[in-house]
PDB file of C-alpha atoms in Angstrom:
ATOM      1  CA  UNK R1097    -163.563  55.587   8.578  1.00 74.00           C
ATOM      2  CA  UNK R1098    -163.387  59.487   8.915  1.00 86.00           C
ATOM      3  CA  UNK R1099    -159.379  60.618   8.196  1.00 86.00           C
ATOM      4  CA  UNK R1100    -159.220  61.799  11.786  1.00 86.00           C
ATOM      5  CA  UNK R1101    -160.827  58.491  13.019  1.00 88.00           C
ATOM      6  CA  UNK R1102    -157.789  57.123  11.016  1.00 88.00           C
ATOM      7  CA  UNK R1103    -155.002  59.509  12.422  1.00 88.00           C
ATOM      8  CA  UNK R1104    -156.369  58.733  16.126  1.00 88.00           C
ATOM      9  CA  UNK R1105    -156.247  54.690  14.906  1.00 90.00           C
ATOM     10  CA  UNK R1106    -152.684  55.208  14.425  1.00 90.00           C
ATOM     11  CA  UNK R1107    -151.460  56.938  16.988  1.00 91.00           C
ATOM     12  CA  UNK R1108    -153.005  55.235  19.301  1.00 90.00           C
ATOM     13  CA  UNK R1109    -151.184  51.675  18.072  1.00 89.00           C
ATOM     14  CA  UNK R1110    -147.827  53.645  18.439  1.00 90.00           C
ATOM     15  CA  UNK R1111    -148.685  54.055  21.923  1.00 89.00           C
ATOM     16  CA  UNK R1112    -149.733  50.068  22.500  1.00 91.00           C
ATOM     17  CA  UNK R1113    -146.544  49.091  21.125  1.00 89.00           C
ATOM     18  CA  UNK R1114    -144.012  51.582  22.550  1.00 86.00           C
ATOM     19  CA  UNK R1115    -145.649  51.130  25.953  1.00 88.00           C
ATOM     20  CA  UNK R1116    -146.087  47.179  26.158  1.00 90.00           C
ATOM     21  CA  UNK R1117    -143.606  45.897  28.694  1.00 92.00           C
ATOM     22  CA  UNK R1118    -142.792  42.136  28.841  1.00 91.00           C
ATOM     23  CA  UNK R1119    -142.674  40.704  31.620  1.00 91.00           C
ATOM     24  CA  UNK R1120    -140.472  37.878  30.324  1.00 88.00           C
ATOM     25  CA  UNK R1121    -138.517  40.233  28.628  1.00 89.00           C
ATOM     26  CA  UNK R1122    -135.201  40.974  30.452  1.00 88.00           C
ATOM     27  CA  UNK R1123    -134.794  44.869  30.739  1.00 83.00           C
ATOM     28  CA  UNK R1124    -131.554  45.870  32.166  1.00 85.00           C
ATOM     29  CA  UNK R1125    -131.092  48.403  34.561  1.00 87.00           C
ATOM     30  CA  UNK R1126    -130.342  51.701  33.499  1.00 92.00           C
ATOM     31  CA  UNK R1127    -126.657  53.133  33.300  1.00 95.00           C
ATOM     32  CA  UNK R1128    -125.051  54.766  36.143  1.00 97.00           C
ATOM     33  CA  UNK R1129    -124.667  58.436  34.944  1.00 98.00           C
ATOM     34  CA  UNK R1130    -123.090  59.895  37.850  1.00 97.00           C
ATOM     35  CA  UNK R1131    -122.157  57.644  41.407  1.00 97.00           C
ATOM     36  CA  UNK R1132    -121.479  58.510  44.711  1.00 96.00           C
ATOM     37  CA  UNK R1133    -119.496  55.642  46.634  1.00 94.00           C
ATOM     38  CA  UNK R1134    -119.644  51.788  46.167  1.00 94.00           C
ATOM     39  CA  UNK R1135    -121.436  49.026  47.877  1.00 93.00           C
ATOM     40  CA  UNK R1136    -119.809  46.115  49.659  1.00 90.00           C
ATOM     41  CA  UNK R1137    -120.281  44.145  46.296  1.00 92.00           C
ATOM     42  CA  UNK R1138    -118.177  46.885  44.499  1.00 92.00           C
ATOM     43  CA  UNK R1139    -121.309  48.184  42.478  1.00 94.00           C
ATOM     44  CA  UNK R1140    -121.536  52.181  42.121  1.00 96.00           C
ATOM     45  CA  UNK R1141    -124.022  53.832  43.782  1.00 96.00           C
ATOM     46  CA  UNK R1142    -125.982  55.875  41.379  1.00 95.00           C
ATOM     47  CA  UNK R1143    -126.555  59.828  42.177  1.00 96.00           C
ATOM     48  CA  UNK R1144    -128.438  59.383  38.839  1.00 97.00           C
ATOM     49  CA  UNK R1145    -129.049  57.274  35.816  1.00 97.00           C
ATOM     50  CA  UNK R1146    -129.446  57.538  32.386  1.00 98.00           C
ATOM     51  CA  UNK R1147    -133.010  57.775  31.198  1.00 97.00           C
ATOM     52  CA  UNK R1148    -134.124  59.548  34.261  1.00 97.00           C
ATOM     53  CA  UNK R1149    -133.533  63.046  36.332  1.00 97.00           C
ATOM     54  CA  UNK R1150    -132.882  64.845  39.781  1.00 96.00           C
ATOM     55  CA  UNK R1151    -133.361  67.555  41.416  1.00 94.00           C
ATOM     56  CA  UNK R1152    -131.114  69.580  44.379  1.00 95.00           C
ATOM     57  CA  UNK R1153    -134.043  71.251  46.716  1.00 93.00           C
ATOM     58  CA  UNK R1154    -132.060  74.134  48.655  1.00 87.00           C
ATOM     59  CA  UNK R1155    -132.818  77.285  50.448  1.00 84.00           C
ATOM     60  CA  UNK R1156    -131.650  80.600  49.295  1.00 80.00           C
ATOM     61  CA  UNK R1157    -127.891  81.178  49.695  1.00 82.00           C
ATOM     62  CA  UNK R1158    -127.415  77.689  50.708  1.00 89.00           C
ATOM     63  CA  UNK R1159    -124.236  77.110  47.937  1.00 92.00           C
ATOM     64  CA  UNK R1160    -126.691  74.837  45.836  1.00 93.00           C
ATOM     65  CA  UNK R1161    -124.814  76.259  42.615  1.00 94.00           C
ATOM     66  CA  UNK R1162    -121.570  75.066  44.515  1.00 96.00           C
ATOM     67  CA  UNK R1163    -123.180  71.655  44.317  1.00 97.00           C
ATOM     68  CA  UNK R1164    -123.714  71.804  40.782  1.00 97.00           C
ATOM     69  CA  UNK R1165    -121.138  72.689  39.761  1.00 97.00           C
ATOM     70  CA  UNK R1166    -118.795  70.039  41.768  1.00 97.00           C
ATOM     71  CA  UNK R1167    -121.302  67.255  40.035  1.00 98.00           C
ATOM     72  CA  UNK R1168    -120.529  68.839  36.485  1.00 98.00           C
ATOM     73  CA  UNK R1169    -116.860  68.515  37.464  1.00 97.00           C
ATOM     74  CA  UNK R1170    -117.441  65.270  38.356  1.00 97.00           C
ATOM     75  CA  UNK R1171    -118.964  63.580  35.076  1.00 98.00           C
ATOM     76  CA  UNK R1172    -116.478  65.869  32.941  1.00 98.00           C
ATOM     77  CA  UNK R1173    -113.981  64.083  34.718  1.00 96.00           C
ATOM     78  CA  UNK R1174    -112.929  66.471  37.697  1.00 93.00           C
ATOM     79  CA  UNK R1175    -109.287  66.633  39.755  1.00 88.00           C
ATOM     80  CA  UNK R1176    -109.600  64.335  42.355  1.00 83.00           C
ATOM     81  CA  UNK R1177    -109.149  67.003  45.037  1.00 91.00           C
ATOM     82  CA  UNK R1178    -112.278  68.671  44.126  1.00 96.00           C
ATOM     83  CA  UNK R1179    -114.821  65.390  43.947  1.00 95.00           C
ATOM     84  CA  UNK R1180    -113.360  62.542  46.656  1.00 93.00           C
ATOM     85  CA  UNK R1181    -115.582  59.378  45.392  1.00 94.00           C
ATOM     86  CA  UNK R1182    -118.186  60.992  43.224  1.00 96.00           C
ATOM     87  CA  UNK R1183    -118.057  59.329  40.036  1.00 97.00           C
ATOM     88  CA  UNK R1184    -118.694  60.709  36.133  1.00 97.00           C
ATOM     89  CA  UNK R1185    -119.641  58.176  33.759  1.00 98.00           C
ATOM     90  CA  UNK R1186    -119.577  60.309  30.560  1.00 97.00           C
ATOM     91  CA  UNK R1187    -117.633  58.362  27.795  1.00 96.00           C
ATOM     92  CA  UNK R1188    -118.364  60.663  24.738  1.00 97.00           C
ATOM     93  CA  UNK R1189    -121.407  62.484  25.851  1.00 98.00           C
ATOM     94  CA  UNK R1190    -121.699  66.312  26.371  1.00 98.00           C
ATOM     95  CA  UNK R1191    -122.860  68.281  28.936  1.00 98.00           C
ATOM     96  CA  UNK R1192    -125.564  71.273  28.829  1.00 98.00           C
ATOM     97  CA  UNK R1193    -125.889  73.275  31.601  1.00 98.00           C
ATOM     98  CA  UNK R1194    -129.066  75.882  31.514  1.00 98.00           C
ATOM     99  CA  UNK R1195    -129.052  78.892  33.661  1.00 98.00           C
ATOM    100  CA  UNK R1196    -132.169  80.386  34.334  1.00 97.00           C
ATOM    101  CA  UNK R1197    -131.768  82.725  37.223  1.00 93.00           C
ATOM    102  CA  UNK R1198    -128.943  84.796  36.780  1.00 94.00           C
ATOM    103  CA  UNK R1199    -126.967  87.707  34.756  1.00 95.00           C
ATOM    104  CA  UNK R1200    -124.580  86.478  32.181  1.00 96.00           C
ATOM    105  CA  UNK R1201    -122.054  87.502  33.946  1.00 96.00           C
ATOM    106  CA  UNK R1202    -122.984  86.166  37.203  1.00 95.00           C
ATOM    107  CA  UNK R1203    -123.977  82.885  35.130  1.00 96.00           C
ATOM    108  CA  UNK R1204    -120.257  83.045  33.853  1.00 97.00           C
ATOM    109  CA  UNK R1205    -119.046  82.839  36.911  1.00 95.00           C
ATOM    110  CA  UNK R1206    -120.438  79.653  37.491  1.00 95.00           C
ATOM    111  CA  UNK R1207    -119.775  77.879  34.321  1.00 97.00           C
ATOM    112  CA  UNK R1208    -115.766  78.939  35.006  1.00 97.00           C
ATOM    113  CA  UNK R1209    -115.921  77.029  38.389  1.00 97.00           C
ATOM    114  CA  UNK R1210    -116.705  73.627  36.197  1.00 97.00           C
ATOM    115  CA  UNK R1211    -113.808  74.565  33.720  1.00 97.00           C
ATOM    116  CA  UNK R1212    -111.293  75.567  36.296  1.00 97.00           C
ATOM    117  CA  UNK R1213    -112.037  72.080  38.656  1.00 97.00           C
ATOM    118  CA  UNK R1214    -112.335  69.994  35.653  1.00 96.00           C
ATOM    119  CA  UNK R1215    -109.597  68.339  33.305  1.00 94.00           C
ATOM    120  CA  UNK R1216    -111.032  68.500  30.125  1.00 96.00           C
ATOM    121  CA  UNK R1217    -114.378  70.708  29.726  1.00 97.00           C
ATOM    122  CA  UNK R1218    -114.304  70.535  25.636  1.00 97.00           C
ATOM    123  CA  UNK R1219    -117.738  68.850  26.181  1.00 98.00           C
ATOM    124  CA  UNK R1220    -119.231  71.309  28.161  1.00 98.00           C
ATOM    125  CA  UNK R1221    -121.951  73.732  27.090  1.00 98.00           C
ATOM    126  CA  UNK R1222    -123.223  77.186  28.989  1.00 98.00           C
ATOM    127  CA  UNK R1223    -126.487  78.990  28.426  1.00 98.00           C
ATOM    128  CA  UNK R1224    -128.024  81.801  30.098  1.00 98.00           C
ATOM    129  CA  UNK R1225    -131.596  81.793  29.707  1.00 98.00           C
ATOM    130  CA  UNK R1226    -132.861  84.458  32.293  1.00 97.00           C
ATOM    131  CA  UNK R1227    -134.166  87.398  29.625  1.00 97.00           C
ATOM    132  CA  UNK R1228    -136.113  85.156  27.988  1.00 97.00           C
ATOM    133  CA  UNK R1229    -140.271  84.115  28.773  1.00 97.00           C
ATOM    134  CA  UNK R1230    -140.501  81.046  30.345  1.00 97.00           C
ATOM    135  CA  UNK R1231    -142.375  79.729  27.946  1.00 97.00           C
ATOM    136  CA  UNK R1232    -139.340  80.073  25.305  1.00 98.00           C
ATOM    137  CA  UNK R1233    -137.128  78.261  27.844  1.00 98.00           C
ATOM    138  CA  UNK R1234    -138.955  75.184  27.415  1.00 98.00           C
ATOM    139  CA  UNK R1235    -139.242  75.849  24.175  1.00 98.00           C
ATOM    140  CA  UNK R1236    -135.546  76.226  23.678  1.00 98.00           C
ATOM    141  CA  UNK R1237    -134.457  73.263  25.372  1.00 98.00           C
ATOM    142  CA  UNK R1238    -136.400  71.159  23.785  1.00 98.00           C
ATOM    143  CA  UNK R1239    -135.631  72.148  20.230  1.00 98.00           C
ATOM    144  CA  UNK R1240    -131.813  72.276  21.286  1.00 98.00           C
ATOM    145  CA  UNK R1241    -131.911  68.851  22.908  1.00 98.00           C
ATOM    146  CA  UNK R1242    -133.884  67.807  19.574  1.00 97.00           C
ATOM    147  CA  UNK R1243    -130.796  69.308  18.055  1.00 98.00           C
ATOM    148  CA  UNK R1244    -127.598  68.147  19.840  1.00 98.00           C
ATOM    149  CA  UNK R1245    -126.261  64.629  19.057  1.00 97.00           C
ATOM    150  CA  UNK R1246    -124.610  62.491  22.049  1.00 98.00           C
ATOM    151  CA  UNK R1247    -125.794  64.227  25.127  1.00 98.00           C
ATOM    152  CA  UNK R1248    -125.197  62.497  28.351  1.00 98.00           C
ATOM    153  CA  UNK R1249    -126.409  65.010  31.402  1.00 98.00           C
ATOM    154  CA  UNK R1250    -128.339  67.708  31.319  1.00 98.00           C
ATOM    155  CA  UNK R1251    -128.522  70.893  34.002  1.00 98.00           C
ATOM    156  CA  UNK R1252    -131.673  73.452  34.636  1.00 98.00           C
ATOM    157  CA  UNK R1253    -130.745  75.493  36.873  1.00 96.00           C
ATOM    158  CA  UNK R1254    -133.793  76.547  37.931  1.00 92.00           C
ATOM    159  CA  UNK R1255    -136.474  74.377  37.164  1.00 97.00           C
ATOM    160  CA  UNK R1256    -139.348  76.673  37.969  1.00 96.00           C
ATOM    161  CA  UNK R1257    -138.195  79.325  35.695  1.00 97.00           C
ATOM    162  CA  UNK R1258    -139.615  77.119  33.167  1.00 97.00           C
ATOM    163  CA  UNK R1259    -143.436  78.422  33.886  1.00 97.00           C
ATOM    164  CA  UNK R1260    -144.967  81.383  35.408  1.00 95.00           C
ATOM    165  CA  UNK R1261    -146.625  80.170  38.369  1.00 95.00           C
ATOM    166  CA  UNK R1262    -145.045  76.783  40.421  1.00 94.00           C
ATOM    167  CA  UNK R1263    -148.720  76.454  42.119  1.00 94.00           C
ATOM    168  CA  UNK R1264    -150.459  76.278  38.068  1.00 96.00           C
ATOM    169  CA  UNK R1265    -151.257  72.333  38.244  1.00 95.00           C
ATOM    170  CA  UNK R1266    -151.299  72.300  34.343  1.00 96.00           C
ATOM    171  CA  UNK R1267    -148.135  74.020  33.784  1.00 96.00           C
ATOM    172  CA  UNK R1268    -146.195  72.410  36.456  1.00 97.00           C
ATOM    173  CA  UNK R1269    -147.323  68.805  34.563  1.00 96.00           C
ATOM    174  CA  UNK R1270    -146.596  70.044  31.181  1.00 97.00           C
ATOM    175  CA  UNK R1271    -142.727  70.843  32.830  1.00 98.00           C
ATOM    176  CA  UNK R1272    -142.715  67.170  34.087  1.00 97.00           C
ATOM    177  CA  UNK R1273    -143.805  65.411  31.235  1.00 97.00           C
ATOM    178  CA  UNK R1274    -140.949  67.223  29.179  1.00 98.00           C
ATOM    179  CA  UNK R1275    -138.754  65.973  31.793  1.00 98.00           C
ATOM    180  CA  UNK R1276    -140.022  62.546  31.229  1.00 97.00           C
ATOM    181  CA  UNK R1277    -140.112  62.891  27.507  1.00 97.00           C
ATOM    182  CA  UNK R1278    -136.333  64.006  26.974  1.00 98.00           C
ATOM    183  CA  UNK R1279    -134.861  61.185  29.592  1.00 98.00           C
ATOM    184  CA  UNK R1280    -136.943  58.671  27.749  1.00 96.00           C
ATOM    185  CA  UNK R1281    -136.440  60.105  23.871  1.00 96.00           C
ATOM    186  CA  UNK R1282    -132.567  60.800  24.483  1.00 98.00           C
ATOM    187  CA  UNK R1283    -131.506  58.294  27.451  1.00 97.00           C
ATOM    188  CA  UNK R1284    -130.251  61.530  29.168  1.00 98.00           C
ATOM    189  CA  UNK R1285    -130.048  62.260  32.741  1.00 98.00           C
ATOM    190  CA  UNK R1286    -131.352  65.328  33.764  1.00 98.00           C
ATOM    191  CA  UNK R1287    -130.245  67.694  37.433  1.00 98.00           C
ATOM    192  CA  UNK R1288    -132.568  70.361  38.166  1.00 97.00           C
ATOM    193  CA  UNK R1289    -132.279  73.022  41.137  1.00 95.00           C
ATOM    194  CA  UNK R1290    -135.619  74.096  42.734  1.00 94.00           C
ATOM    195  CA  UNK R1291    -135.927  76.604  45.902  1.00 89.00           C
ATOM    196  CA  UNK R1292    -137.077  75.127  48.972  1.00 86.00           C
ATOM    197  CA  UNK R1293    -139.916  76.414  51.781  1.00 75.00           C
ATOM    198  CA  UNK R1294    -138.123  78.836  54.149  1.00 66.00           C
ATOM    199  CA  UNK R1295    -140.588  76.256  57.167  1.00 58.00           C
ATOM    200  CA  UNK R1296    -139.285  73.159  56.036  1.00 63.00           C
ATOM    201  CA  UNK R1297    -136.919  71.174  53.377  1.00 66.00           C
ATOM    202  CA  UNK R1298    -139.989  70.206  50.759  1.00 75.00           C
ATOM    203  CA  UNK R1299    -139.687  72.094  47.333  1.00 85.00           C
ATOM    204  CA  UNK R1300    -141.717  75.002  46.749  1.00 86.00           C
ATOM    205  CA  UNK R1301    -145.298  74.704  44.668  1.00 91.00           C
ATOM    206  CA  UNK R1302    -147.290  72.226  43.285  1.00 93.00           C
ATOM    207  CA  UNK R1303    -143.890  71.422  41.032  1.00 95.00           C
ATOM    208  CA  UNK R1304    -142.106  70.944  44.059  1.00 93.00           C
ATOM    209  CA  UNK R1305    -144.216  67.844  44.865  1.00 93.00           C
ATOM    210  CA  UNK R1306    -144.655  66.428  41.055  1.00 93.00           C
ATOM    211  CA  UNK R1307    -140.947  66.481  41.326  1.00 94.00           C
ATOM    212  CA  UNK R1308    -140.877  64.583  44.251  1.00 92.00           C
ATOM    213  CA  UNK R1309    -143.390  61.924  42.783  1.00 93.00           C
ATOM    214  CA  UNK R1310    -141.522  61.709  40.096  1.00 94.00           C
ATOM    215  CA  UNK R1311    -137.745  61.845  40.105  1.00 95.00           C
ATOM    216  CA  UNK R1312    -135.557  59.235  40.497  1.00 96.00           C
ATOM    217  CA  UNK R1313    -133.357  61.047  43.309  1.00 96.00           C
ATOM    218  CA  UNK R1314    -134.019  64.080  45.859  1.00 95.00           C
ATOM    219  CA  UNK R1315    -131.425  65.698  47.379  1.00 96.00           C
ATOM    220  CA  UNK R1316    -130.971  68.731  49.815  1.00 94.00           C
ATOM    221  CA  UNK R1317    -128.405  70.901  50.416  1.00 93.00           C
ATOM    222  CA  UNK R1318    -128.155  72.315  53.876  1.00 91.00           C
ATOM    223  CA  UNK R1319    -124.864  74.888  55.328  1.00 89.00           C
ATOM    224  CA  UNK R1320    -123.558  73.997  58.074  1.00 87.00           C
ATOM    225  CA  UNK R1321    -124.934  76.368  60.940  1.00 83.00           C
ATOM    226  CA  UNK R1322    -121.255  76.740  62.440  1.00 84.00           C
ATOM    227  CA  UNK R1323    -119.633  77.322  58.978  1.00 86.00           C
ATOM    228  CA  UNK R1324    -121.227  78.269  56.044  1.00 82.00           C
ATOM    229  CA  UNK R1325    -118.563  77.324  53.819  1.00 85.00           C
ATOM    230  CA  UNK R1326    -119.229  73.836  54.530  1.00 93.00           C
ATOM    231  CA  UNK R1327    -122.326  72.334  52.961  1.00 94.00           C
ATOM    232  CA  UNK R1328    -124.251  68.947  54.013  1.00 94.00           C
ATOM    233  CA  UNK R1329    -125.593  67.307  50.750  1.00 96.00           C
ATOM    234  CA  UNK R1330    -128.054  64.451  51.891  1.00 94.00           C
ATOM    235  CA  UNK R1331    -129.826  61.927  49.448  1.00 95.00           C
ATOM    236  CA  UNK R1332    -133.869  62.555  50.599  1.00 92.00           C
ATOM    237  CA  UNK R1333    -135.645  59.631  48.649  1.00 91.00           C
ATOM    238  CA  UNK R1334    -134.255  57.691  45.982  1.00 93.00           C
ATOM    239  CA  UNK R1335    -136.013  54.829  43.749  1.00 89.00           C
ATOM    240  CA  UNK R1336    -132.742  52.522  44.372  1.00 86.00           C
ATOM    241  CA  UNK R1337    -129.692  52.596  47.404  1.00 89.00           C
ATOM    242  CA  UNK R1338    -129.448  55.825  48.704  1.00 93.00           C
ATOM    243  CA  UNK R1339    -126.103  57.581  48.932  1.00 95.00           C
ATOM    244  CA  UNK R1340    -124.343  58.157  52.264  1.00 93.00           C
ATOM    245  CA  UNK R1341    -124.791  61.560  53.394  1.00 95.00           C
ATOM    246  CA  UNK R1342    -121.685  63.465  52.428  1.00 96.00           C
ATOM    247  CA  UNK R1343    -120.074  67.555  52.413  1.00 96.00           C
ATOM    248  CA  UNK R1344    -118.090  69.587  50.688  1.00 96.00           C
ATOM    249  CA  UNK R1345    -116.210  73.094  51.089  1.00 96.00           C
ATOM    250  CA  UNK R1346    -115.952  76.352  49.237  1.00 94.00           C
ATOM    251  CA  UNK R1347    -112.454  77.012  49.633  1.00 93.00           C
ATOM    252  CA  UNK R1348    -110.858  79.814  47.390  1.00 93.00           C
ATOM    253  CA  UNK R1349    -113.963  79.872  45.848  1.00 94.00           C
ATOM    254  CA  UNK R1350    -114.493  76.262  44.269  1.00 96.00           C
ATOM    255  CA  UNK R1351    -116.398  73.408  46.228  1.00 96.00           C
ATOM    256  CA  UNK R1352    -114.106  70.519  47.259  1.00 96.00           C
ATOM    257  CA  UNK R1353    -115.890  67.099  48.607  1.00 96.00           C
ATOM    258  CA  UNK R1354    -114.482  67.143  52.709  1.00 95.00           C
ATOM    259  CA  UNK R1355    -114.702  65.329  56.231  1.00 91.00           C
ATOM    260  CA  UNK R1356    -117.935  65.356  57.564  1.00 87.00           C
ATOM    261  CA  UNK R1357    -118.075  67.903  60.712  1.00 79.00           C
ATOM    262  CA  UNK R1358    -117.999  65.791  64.006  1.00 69.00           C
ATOM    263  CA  UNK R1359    -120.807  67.701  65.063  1.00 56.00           C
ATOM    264  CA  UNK R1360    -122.933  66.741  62.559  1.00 52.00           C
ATOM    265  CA  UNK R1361    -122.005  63.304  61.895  1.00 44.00           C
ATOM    266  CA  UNK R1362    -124.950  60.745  61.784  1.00 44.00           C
ATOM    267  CA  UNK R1363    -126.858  63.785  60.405  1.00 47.00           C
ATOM    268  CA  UNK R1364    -131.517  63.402  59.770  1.00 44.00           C
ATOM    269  CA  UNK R1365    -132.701  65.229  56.739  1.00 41.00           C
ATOM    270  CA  UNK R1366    -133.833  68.656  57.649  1.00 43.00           C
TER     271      UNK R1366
END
């Protein structure tokens, strides 16, 4: 047998047995990373889960960063005026939050709405990535994820800054199957922003809709029409129970989880 006969030989058996499943195994579910509300029987509802990832689909000026910034807050272990009922489950895991889209200073800005709504942001890491290629973005992330021990969520903010063209099929699957990859290799969950169409609430591009085939939750941000400051954030597909539809305002500049408008209660995805 040729030595590259052999090399395929092997790697192929590491795939058989790292992808048998069982089915008499018993797999438990994965662990609620970050929750929004409880069912009747008292169980969280999961936002997200470790071993998978998310994404927030938004327009442009919609207050998306708002939104991701109040779920940092909330793993890190935010002040309850700022969160309501979303739910961190962190224990001793770190956060690291990737900024692809804006200035340092503007990305700054951002990270210091985490610290100032959070109790204790020791455990929470800020990158701005936007000078570099988007080729060493993935690059980067992948070797520092390779590098950081006990990482528990993970933000890319955006996601499409990670290749050149959202509509290149073989570059937006290469993205995914890093996504996969690092939930799988370092039980992580991952949040990523992506734009939406100005027509309609799908994400933009062919990785737009691998996302949506493949995450484990979609959710869209959409401003309130009568006041921007207050944001609708609305669970579009999920693999498991679906959070309720729920808002929050930008007051004095940091998001706080509020009452639903009664104009919009009992609000359809866009």
């Amino acid at each position: 047998m040729s030595e590259e006969r052999l090399k395929q030989q092997l790697r192929f058996k590491k795939i058989l047995q790292d992808s048998f499943v069982d089915a008499k195994e018993e797999i438990p579910e994965p662990p609620v990373a970050l929750s929004k509300g409880r069912l009747n029987s008292g169980e969280y509802i999961p936002m997200g889960t470790y071993g998978n990832f998310s994404f927030i689909s938004a327009g442009p000026k919609s207050k998306k960063t708002f939104l991701v910034s109040l779920l940092a807050s909330a793993y890190l272990g935010s002040h309850d005026v700022f969160v309501g009922d979303l739910k961190g489950f962190k224990g001793d895991k770190k956060v690291l939050h990737y900024d692809t889209e804006q200035s340092r200073y503007h990305a700054q800005k951002t990270f210091k709405r985490v610290h100032r709504m959070s109790k204790d942001a020791s455990d929470y890491y800020t990158y701005a990535l936007r000078q570099f290629s988007p080729e060493e973005r993935l690059e980067f992330i992948d070797w520092h994820l390779r590098e950081t021990d006990k990482v528990g969520l993970v933000i890319i903010d955006g996601v499409a800054d990670l290749l050149n063209d959202i509509n290149d099929l073989e570059k937006s699957n290469k993205v995914i199957h890093y996504l996969m990859k690092w939930t799988q290799d370092y039980n992580i969950h991952i949040i990523t922003v992506i734009h939406s169409n100005f027509y309609n609430s799908k994400a933009t591009g062919h990785l737009g809709s691998f996302l949506e085939k493949k995450t484990e939750t979609q959710i869209t941000v959409t401003p309130n029409e009568d006041n921007p400051n207050i944001v609708i954030v609305d669970c579009k597909r999920s693999r498991g129970y679906s959070f309720e539809t729920f808002s929050f305002e930008v007051k004095s500049g940091l998001p706080q989880v509020c009452e639903m408008p009664d104009e919009i209660n009992g609000f359809i995805h866009p």
